């Protein structure tokens, strides 16, 4: 249960939602279909003031992401007023 601070957009590759395992030989157990280019995750980080991470995400192979930090969005919003 960690704070959510970043929003991600997938540009290439894919990202898998996983449940963390207590077994070191199983780093993450997939629980949904992988997200593919143009999909996004982490939106709670931008819209909920005290947002918490709902799950863990792992990249699948070579993946390219873009990240937007909550503090960056807040600064842009403040500057646009």
Coordinates of C-alpha atoms in Angstrom, one line a residue:
X1 CA 0.0 0.0 0.0
X2 CA 2.3 2.7 -1.3
X3 CA 1.4 6.3 -2.4
X4 CA 0.5 6.8 -6.0
X5 CA 2.6 9.7 -7.5
X6 CA 3.0 8.9 -11.2
X7 CA 0.7 8.4 -14.3
X8 CA 2.1 6.3 -17.2
X9 CA 1.3 6.0 -20.9
X10 CA 2.6 3.0 -22.8
X11 CA 4.3 4.0 -26.1
X12 CA 5.7 0.6 -27.1
X13 CA 5.7 -2.9 -25.6
X14 CA 3.4 -4.0 -22.9
X15 CA 2.8 -3.8 -19.1
X16 CA 1.3 -6.6 -17.0
X17 CA -0.7 -6.0 -13.8
X18 CA 0.6 -8.4 -11.2
X19 CA 0.1 -9.5 -7.6
X20 CA 3.3 -9.6 -5.6
X21 CA 4.3 -13.1 -4.4
X22 CA 6.0 -14.0 -1.2
X23 CA 7.9 -16.7 -3.1
X24 CA 11.2 -15.1 -4.5
X25 CA 11.1 -17.5 -7.5
X26 CA 7.8 -15.9 -8.6
X27 CA 8.3 -12.2 -8.8
X28 CA 4.8 -11.4 -9.8
X29 CA 1.7 -13.3 -10.6
X30 CA -0.2 -11.9 -13.7
X31 CA -3.9 -11.1 -13.0
X32 CA -5.1 -9.4 -16.2
X33 CA -4.4 -9.1 -19.9
X34 CA -1.3 -7.0 -20.6
X35 CA -1.8 -3.3 -21.4
X36 CA -0.5 -2.4 -24.8
X37 CA 0.6 0.9 -26.6
X38 CA -1.7 3.8 -26.1
X39 CA -3.0 2.3 -22.8
X40 CA -2.3 4.0 -19.5
X41 CA -2.2 3.4 -15.8
X42 CA -1.7 5.3 -12.6
X43 CA -4.4 7.8 -13.2
X44 CA -5.3 7.7 -9.4
X45 CA -2.0 9.4 -8.8
X46 CA -3.3 12.5 -10.7
X47 CA -6.9 12.7 -9.4
X48 CA -6.9 11.5 -5.8
X49 CA -5.0 13.8 -3.4
X50 CA -3.9 10.9 -1.2
X51 CA -4.1 8.2 -3.9
X52 CA -2.7 4.8 -3.1
X53 CA -1.3 2.3 -5.5
X54 CA -3.9 -0.4 -6.3
X55 CA -1.5 -3.0 -7.7
X56 CA 1.9 -3.6 -9.1
X57 CA 2.8 -3.3 -12.8
X58 CA 5.7 -5.1 -14.6
X59 CA 7.0 -4.5 -18.1
X60 CA 6.9 -7.3 -20.6
X61 CA 10.0 -7.3 -22.8
X62 CA 11.2 -4.0 -24.2
X63 CA 8.8 -1.3 -23.2
X64 CA 8.7 2.5 -23.6
X65 CA 6.7 4.6 -21.2
X66 CA 6.1 8.3 -20.6
X67 CA 5.6 9.4 -17.0
X68 CA 3.7 12.4 -15.7
X69 CA 4.3 13.1 -12.0
X70 CA 1.5 14.6 -9.9
X71 CA 3.7 17.6 -8.9
X72 CA 4.3 18.4 -12.6
X73 CA 0.6 18.4 -13.4
X74 CA -0.2 20.5 -10.3
X75 CA 2.5 23.1 -11.4
X76 CA 1.0 23.2 -14.9
X77 CA -2.5 23.7 -13.6
X78 CA -1.4 26.5 -11.2
X79 CA 0.6 28.3 -14.0
X80 CA -2.5 28.2 -16.3
X81 CA -4.7 30.1 -13.9

